[in-house]
């Protein structure tokens, strides 16, 4: 199809799924002004399925969703959400020591953090607790599976005995420390265990769309370059991002600046890709994820 002037019309924008957490701003700030993109916000746990179903073409999705995906997915090394030590916003809160945890109530926003929690508890504390979904916003513990007994001691009031929280709520709406004396930063524990960074999410796309001969390949390569450039631009203006967004996201400005500058990592370098492979291998070894091949986009 052509316009009356004989020129091809502008193609439909590429659908891009992302997360509206404060920690994603160094990757996504400014993308909304790009005419080539149509942005779709969702919690991390939904983006993998949106990508597999074709609702978005590229997503900032979790590694676990890549491993579990019904269609092959390819990692785009243009940006990630990761850490190289403490992560601040992925944390277990417990009223009992970690080696006595029986039930882990898991924030339903993230799949990768849930698997990481199980890896850390198994490898470091030698416990394999029952995992239950926990709606952290409504403070509702979901019913246990039919073949799992409900632990009558797992909930006190509106907070479970042991829970995993992720995202901004760890800073803005975490439980009182006096009730939860045992806390674990999962990024820090992973670093102690492996001496590697950890990658929670990375840009990814359907592998078929970037295969040789795919009509989508050149467009997605172009968008991958755009995402890489935007990450580089944003990491050069972190002060502005913090000043512009911290207050509205209920973050203390000084903590927000330390968070994006000191805690988080956004560039998927060689060590980060090695960490992806190590994490997927650890999870597969425990039988909590299928074996997964890491496919990295190459120009």
CSV table of C-alpha atoms in Angstrom, one decimal:
chain,number,residue,atom,x,y,z
A,1,UNK,CA,0.0,0.0,0.0
A,2,UNK,CA,1.3,3.5,-0.9
A,3,UNK,CA,0.1,7.0,-0.3
A,4,UNK,CA,-1.1,9.2,-3.3
A,5,UNK,CA,2.5,10.6,-3.5
A,6,UNK,CA,3.8,7.1,-4.1
A,7,UNK,CA,5.5,6.9,-0.7
A,8,UNK,CA,4.9,4.0,1.7
A,9,UNK,CA,2.9,5.0,4.7
A,10,UNK,CA,4.5,5.1,8.1
A,11,UNK,CA,4.4,1.6,9.6
A,12,UNK,CA,2.4,0.9,12.7
A,13,UNK,CA,4.4,1.7,15.9
A,14,UNK,CA,6.2,-1.2,17.6
A,15,UNK,CA,4.4,-2.3,20.8
A,16,UNK,CA,6.7,-2.1,23.8
A,17,UNK,CA,5.9,-3.5,27.2
A,18,UNK,CA,7.5,-2.0,30.3
A,19,UNK,CA,7.1,-1.6,34.1
A,20,UNK,CA,6.2,1.6,35.8
A,21,UNK,CA,8.6,1.2,38.7
A,22,UNK,CA,11.0,3.9,39.7
A,23,UNK,CA,13.9,1.6,38.9
A,24,UNK,CA,12.9,1.3,35.2
A,25,UNK,CA,13.1,5.1,34.5
A,26,UNK,CA,16.8,5.0,33.4
A,27,UNK,CA,15.7,2.6,30.7
A,28,UNK,CA,12.3,4.0,29.7
A,29,UNK,CA,12.2,7.7,30.4
A,30,UNK,CA,11.8,9.6,27.1
A,31,UNK,CA,10.5,6.6,25.1
A,32,UNK,CA,7.0,7.9,25.2
A,33,UNK,CA,7.9,10.7,22.8
A,34,UNK,CA,9.1,8.3,20.2
A,35,UNK,CA,6.6,8.0,17.3
A,36,UNK,CA,7.9,4.5,16.4
A,37,UNK,CA,6.8,3.1,19.8
A,38,UNK,CA,3.5,2.4,21.5
A,39,UNK,CA,4.1,1.9,25.2
A,40,UNK,CA,2.2,-0.6,27.3
A,41,UNK,CA,2.7,-0.6,31.1
A,42,UNK,CA,2.2,-3.8,33.2
A,43,UNK,CA,3.6,-5.5,36.3
A,44,UNK,CA,6.6,-7.6,35.5
A,45,UNK,CA,4.8,-10.9,36.0
A,46,UNK,CA,2.4,-10.1,33.0
A,47,UNK,CA,4.9,-8.9,30.4
A,48,UNK,CA,6.2,-12.4,29.4
A,49,UNK,CA,2.7,-13.6,28.6
A,50,UNK,CA,2.0,-10.4,26.7
A,51,UNK,CA,5.1,-10.9,24.6
A,52,UNK,CA,4.3,-14.6,23.9
A,53,UNK,CA,0.7,-13.8,22.9
A,54,UNK,CA,1.8,-11.0,20.5
A,55,UNK,CA,0.3,-8.2,22.5
A,56,UNK,CA,3.7,-6.5,22.5
A,57,UNK,CA,6.7,-6.9,20.3
A,58,UNK,CA,9.4,-6.1,22.8
A,59,UNK,CA,9.1,-6.3,26.6
A,60,UNK,CA,11.2,-5.6,29.7
A,61,UNK,CA,10.4,-9.1,30.9
A,62,UNK,CA,11.8,-11.3,33.6
A,63,UNK,CA,14.2,-14.1,33.1
A,64,UNK,CA,11.8,-16.6,34.6
A,65,UNK,CA,9.2,-15.7,32.0
A,66,UNK,CA,11.7,-16.3,29.3
A,67,UNK,CA,12.5,-19.7,30.6
A,68,UNK,CA,8.8,-20.6,30.9
A,69,UNK,CA,7.6,-19.0,27.7
A,70,UNK,CA,5.4,-21.0,25.4
A,71,UNK,CA,7.4,-19.4,22.4
A,72,UNK,CA,11.1,-19.0,22.2
A,73,UNK,CA,12.3,-15.5,23.3
A,74,UNK,CA,15.6,-13.7,22.5
A,75,UNK,CA,17.3,-11.4,24.9
A,76,UNK,CA,18.1,-7.9,23.6
A,77,UNK,CA,21.3,-6.6,25.2
A,78,UNK,CA,20.2,-3.0,25.2
A,79,UNK,CA,19.2,-2.7,28.8
A,80,UNK,CA,18.4,-4.6,32.0
A,81,UNK,CA,17.3,-4.2,35.6
A,82,UNK,CA,20.1,-5.7,37.7
A,83,UNK,CA,22.3,-5.3,40.7
A,84,UNK,CA,25.9,-6.2,41.7
A,85,UNK,CA,25.3,-6.6,45.4
A,86,UNK,CA,22.4,-5.2,47.4
A,87,UNK,CA,19.3,-4.4,45.4
A,88,UNK,CA,17.2,-2.6,48.0
A,89,UNK,CA,13.8,-3.4,46.4
A,90,UNK,CA,13.8,-7.2,46.4
A,91,UNK,CA,13.6,-8.3,50.0
A,92,UNK,CA,12.4,-11.1,52.3
A,93,UNK,CA,10.8,-10.0,55.6
A,94,UNK,CA,10.4,-12.7,58.3
A,95,UNK,CA,9.5,-13.0,61.9
A,96,UNK,CA,11.5,-16.2,62.2
A,97,UNK,CA,15.1,-17.0,61.2
A,98,UNK,CA,15.5,-17.9,57.6
A,99,UNK,CA,16.4,-21.5,58.3
A,100,UNK,CA,13.0,-21.9,60.0
A,101,UNK,CA,10.9,-20.5,57.2
A,102,UNK,CA,8.0,-22.9,56.4
A,103,UNK,CA,5.8,-20.8,54.1
A,104,UNK,CA,7.0,-18.0,51.9
A,105,UNK,CA,4.3,-15.5,50.8
A,106,UNK,CA,5.4,-14.1,47.5
A,107,UNK,CA,4.6,-10.7,46.0
A,108,UNK,CA,2.7,-11.6,42.8
A,109,UNK,CA,4.3,-8.8,40.8
A,110,UNK,CA,7.5,-10.6,39.9
A,111,UNK,CA,8.3,-14.2,38.9
A,112,UNK,CA,12.1,-13.9,38.8
A,113,UNK,CA,12.3,-12.7,42.4
A,114,UNK,CA,10.2,-15.6,43.6
A,115,UNK,CA,12.5,-18.1,42.0
A,116,UNK,CA,15.6,-16.2,43.3
A,117,UNK,CA,14.2,-16.4,46.8
A,118,UNK,CA,13.8,-20.1,46.5
A,119,UNK,CA,17.3,-20.5,45.2
A,120,UNK,CA,18.8,-18.5,48.0
A,121,UNK,CA,16.7,-20.2,50.7
A,122,UNK,CA,17.7,-23.6,49.4
A,123,UNK,CA,21.4,-23.0,48.7
A,124,UNK,CA,22.2,-20.8,51.7
A,125,UNK,CA,19.7,-21.8,54.4
A,126,UNK,CA,18.8,-25.4,53.2
A,127,UNK,CA,15.1,-24.8,53.4
A,128,UNK,CA,12.4,-25.4,50.7
A,129,UNK,CA,9.3,-23.6,52.0
A,130,UNK,CA,5.9,-23.8,50.6
A,131,UNK,CA,5.4,-20.9,48.2
A,132,UNK,CA,2.1,-19.0,48.2
A,133,UNK,CA,1.0,-16.0,46.2
A,134,UNK,CA,0.6,-12.8,48.2
A,135,UNK,CA,-1.2,-9.7,46.9
A,136,UNK,CA,1.0,-7.2,48.7
A,137,UNK,CA,-1.1,-4.1,47.8
A,138,UNK,CA,-4.2,-5.6,49.3
A,139,UNK,CA,-2.3,-7.7,51.8
A,140,UNK,CA,-4.2,-10.8,50.9
A,141,UNK,CA,-2.6,-14.3,51.1
A,142,UNK,CA,-4.0,-16.4,48.2
A,143,UNK,CA,-5.5,-19.8,49.0
A,144,UNK,CA,-3.0,-22.7,49.1
A,145,UNK,CA,-3.0,-25.3,46.3
A,146,UNK,CA,-5.4,-28.1,47.0
A,147,UNK,CA,-2.6,-30.5,47.8
A,148,UNK,CA,-0.8,-28.1,50.2
A,149,UNK,CA,-2.0,-27.8,53.8
A,150,UNK,CA,-2.6,-24.2,55.0
A,151,UNK,CA,-0.1,-23.2,57.7
A,152,UNK,CA,-2.3,-21.8,60.5
A,153,UNK,CA,0.7,-19.8,61.8
A,154,UNK,CA,1.7,-18.3,58.5
A,155,UNK,CA,-0.4,-15.1,58.8
A,156,UNK,CA,-0.6,-12.6,61.6
A,157,UNK,CA,-3.1,-9.8,61.1
A,158,UNK,CA,-2.6,-8.5,57.6
A,159,UNK,CA,1.1,-9.4,57.1
A,160,UNK,CA,2.3,-13.1,56.7
A,161,UNK,CA,4.9,-14.6,58.9
A,162,UNK,CA,7.5,-14.6,56.0
A,163,UNK,CA,7.1,-12.7,52.8
A,164,UNK,CA,8.9,-11.5,49.7
A,165,UNK,CA,8.3,-8.0,48.5
A,166,UNK,CA,9.5,-6.3,45.4
A,167,UNK,CA,9.5,-2.9,43.8
A,168,UNK,CA,8.8,0.5,45.1
A,169,UNK,CA,6.6,-0.8,47.9
A,170,UNK,CA,9.7,-2.2,49.7
A,171,UNK,CA,10.7,1.5,50.2
A,172,UNK,CA,7.3,3.2,50.4
A,173,UNK,CA,5.1,0.5,52.1
A,174,UNK,CA,7.2,-2.1,53.8
A,175,UNK,CA,6.1,-3.8,57.1
A,176,UNK,CA,7.5,-2.4,60.4
A,177,UNK,CA,11.0,-3.7,61.2
A,178,UNK,CA,10.1,-4.3,64.8
A,179,UNK,CA,7.7,-7.1,63.7
A,180,UNK,CA,10.2,-8.4,61.1
A,181,UNK,CA,13.6,-8.6,62.7
A,182,UNK,CA,14.9,-11.1,60.0
A,183,UNK,CA,15.4,-9.5,56.6
A,184,UNK,CA,17.2,-10.6,53.5
A,185,UNK,CA,18.3,-8.5,50.5
A,186,UNK,CA,18.3,-11.1,47.7
A,187,UNK,CA,20.7,-9.3,45.4
A,188,UNK,CA,23.2,-9.1,48.3
A,189,UNK,CA,22.8,-12.8,49.1
A,190,UNK,CA,23.2,-13.8,45.4
A,191,UNK,CA,26.4,-11.8,45.2
A,192,UNK,CA,27.7,-13.6,48.4
A,193,UNK,CA,26.8,-17.0,46.9
A,194,UNK,CA,28.1,-16.5,43.3
A,195,UNK,CA,30.3,-13.4,43.2
A,196,UNK,CA,28.1,-12.4,40.2
A,197,UNK,CA,25.7,-9.6,39.5
A,198,UNK,CA,22.0,-10.5,39.2
A,199,UNK,CA,19.6,-9.7,36.4
A,200,UNK,CA,16.0,-9.4,37.2
A,201,UNK,CA,14.7,-8.3,33.8
A,202,UNK,CA,16.0,-7.5,30.3
A,203,UNK,CA,14.5,-6.3,27.1
A,204,UNK,CA,13.5,-9.3,25.0
A,205,UNK,CA,11.5,-10.2,21.9
A,206,UNK,CA,10.1,-13.3,20.2
A,207,UNK,CA,12.9,-15.2,18.6
A,208,UNK,CA,10.9,-15.8,15.3
A,209,UNK,CA,10.7,-12.0,14.8
A,210,UNK,CA,14.4,-11.5,14.6
A,211,UNK,CA,15.2,-14.7,12.7
A,212,UNK,CA,16.9,-14.4,9.3
A,213,UNK,CA,14.2,-13.5,6.7
A,214,UNK,CA,11.7,-12.2,9.3
A,215,UNK,CA,9.9,-9.1,8.0
A,216,UNK,CA,10.2,-7.8,11.6
A,217,UNK,CA,13.9,-8.2,12.0
A,218,UNK,CA,15.2,-4.9,10.7
A,219,UNK,CA,12.6,-2.9,12.6
A,220,UNK,CA,13.4,-4.7,15.9
A,221,UNK,CA,17.1,-4.2,15.4
A,222,UNK,CA,16.5,-0.5,14.9
A,223,UNK,CA,14.4,-0.4,18.1
A,224,UNK,CA,17.1,-2.3,19.9
A,225,UNK,CA,19.6,0.4,18.9
A,226,UNK,CA,17.1,3.1,20.1
A,227,UNK,CA,16.7,1.4,23.5
A,228,UNK,CA,20.5,1.2,23.8
A,229,UNK,CA,20.9,4.9,23.0
A,230,UNK,CA,18.1,5.9,25.4
A,231,UNK,CA,19.7,3.9,28.2
A,232,UNK,CA,23.0,5.7,27.6
A,233,UNK,CA,21.4,9.1,27.5
A,234,UNK,CA,19.4,8.5,30.7
A,235,UNK,CA,22.3,7.2,32.7
A,236,UNK,CA,24.0,10.5,31.9
A,237,UNK,CA,21.1,12.4,33.4
A,238,UNK,CA,20.3,10.5,36.5
A,239,UNK,CA,20.2,13.6,38.6
A,240,UNK,CA,17.4,15.0,36.5
A,241,UNK,CA,15.5,11.8,36.6
A,242,UNK,CA,15.6,11.6,40.4
A,243,UNK,CA,14.7,15.3,40.8
A,244,UNK,CA,11.8,14.9,38.3
A,245,UNK,CA,10.3,11.7,39.6
A,246,UNK,CA,11.3,10.7,43.1
A,247,UNK,CA,8.7,12.8,45.0
A,248,UNK,CA,5.8,11.7,42.9
A,249,UNK,CA,6.9,8.0,43.4
A,250,UNK,CA,7.1,8.6,47.2
A,251,UNK,CA,10.9,8.1,47.3
A,252,UNK,CA,13.1,10.2,49.5
A,253,UNK,CA,15.3,12.1,47.0
A,254,UNK,CA,18.6,11.1,48.6
A,255,UNK,CA,17.7,7.5,48.7
A,256,UNK,CA,16.4,7.5,45.2
A,257,UNK,CA,19.7,8.9,44.0
A,258,UNK,CA,21.8,6.3,45.8
A,259,UNK,CA,19.4,3.6,44.5
A,260,UNK,CA,19.8,4.4,40.8
A,261,UNK,CA,23.5,5.3,41.0
A,262,UNK,CA,24.9,2.8,43.5
A,263,UNK,CA,22.5,-0.2,43.7
A,264,UNK,CA,21.3,-0.7,40.2
A,265,UNK,CA,22.9,-1.9,37.0
A,266,UNK,CA,21.5,-1.2,33.6
A,267,UNK,CA,24.1,-2.4,31.1
A,268,UNK,CA,23.9,-6.1,30.1
A,269,UNK,CA,27.7,-6.7,29.9
A,270,UNK,CA,29.5,-10.0,29.8
A,271,UNK,CA,29.3,-10.6,33.5
A,272,UNK,CA,25.6,-10.0,33.5
A,273,UNK,CA,25.0,-12.5,30.7
A,274,UNK,CA,27.1,-15.0,32.7
A,275,UNK,CA,24.9,-14.3,35.7
A,276,UNK,CA,21.8,-15.0,33.6
A,277,UNK,CA,23.1,-18.4,32.7
A,278,UNK,CA,24.2,-19.2,36.3
A,279,UNK,CA,20.8,-18.3,37.7
A,280,UNK,CA,18.8,-20.3,35.2
A,281,UNK,CA,21.2,-23.3,35.8
A,282,UNK,CA,20.7,-23.0,39.6
A,283,UNK,CA,16.9,-22.9,39.3
A,284,UNK,CA,16.8,-25.8,36.8
A,285,UNK,CA,19.1,-27.8,39.2
A,286,UNK,CA,16.6,-27.4,42.0
A,287,UNK,CA,13.7,-28.4,39.7
A,288,UNK,CA,11.9,-25.1,39.9
A,289,UNK,CA,12.5,-24.0,36.3
A,290,UNK,CA,12.9,-25.9,33.1
A,291,UNK,CA,16.3,-26.0,31.4
A,292,UNK,CA,16.5,-22.9,29.3
A,293,UNK,CA,18.8,-21.8,26.5
A,294,UNK,CA,20.0,-18.2,26.5
A,295,UNK,CA,19.5,-16.7,23.1
A,296,UNK,CA,21.1,-13.3,22.7
A,297,UNK,CA,20.2,-10.9,19.8
A,298,UNK,CA,23.1,-10.3,17.4
A,299,UNK,CA,23.0,-7.6,14.7
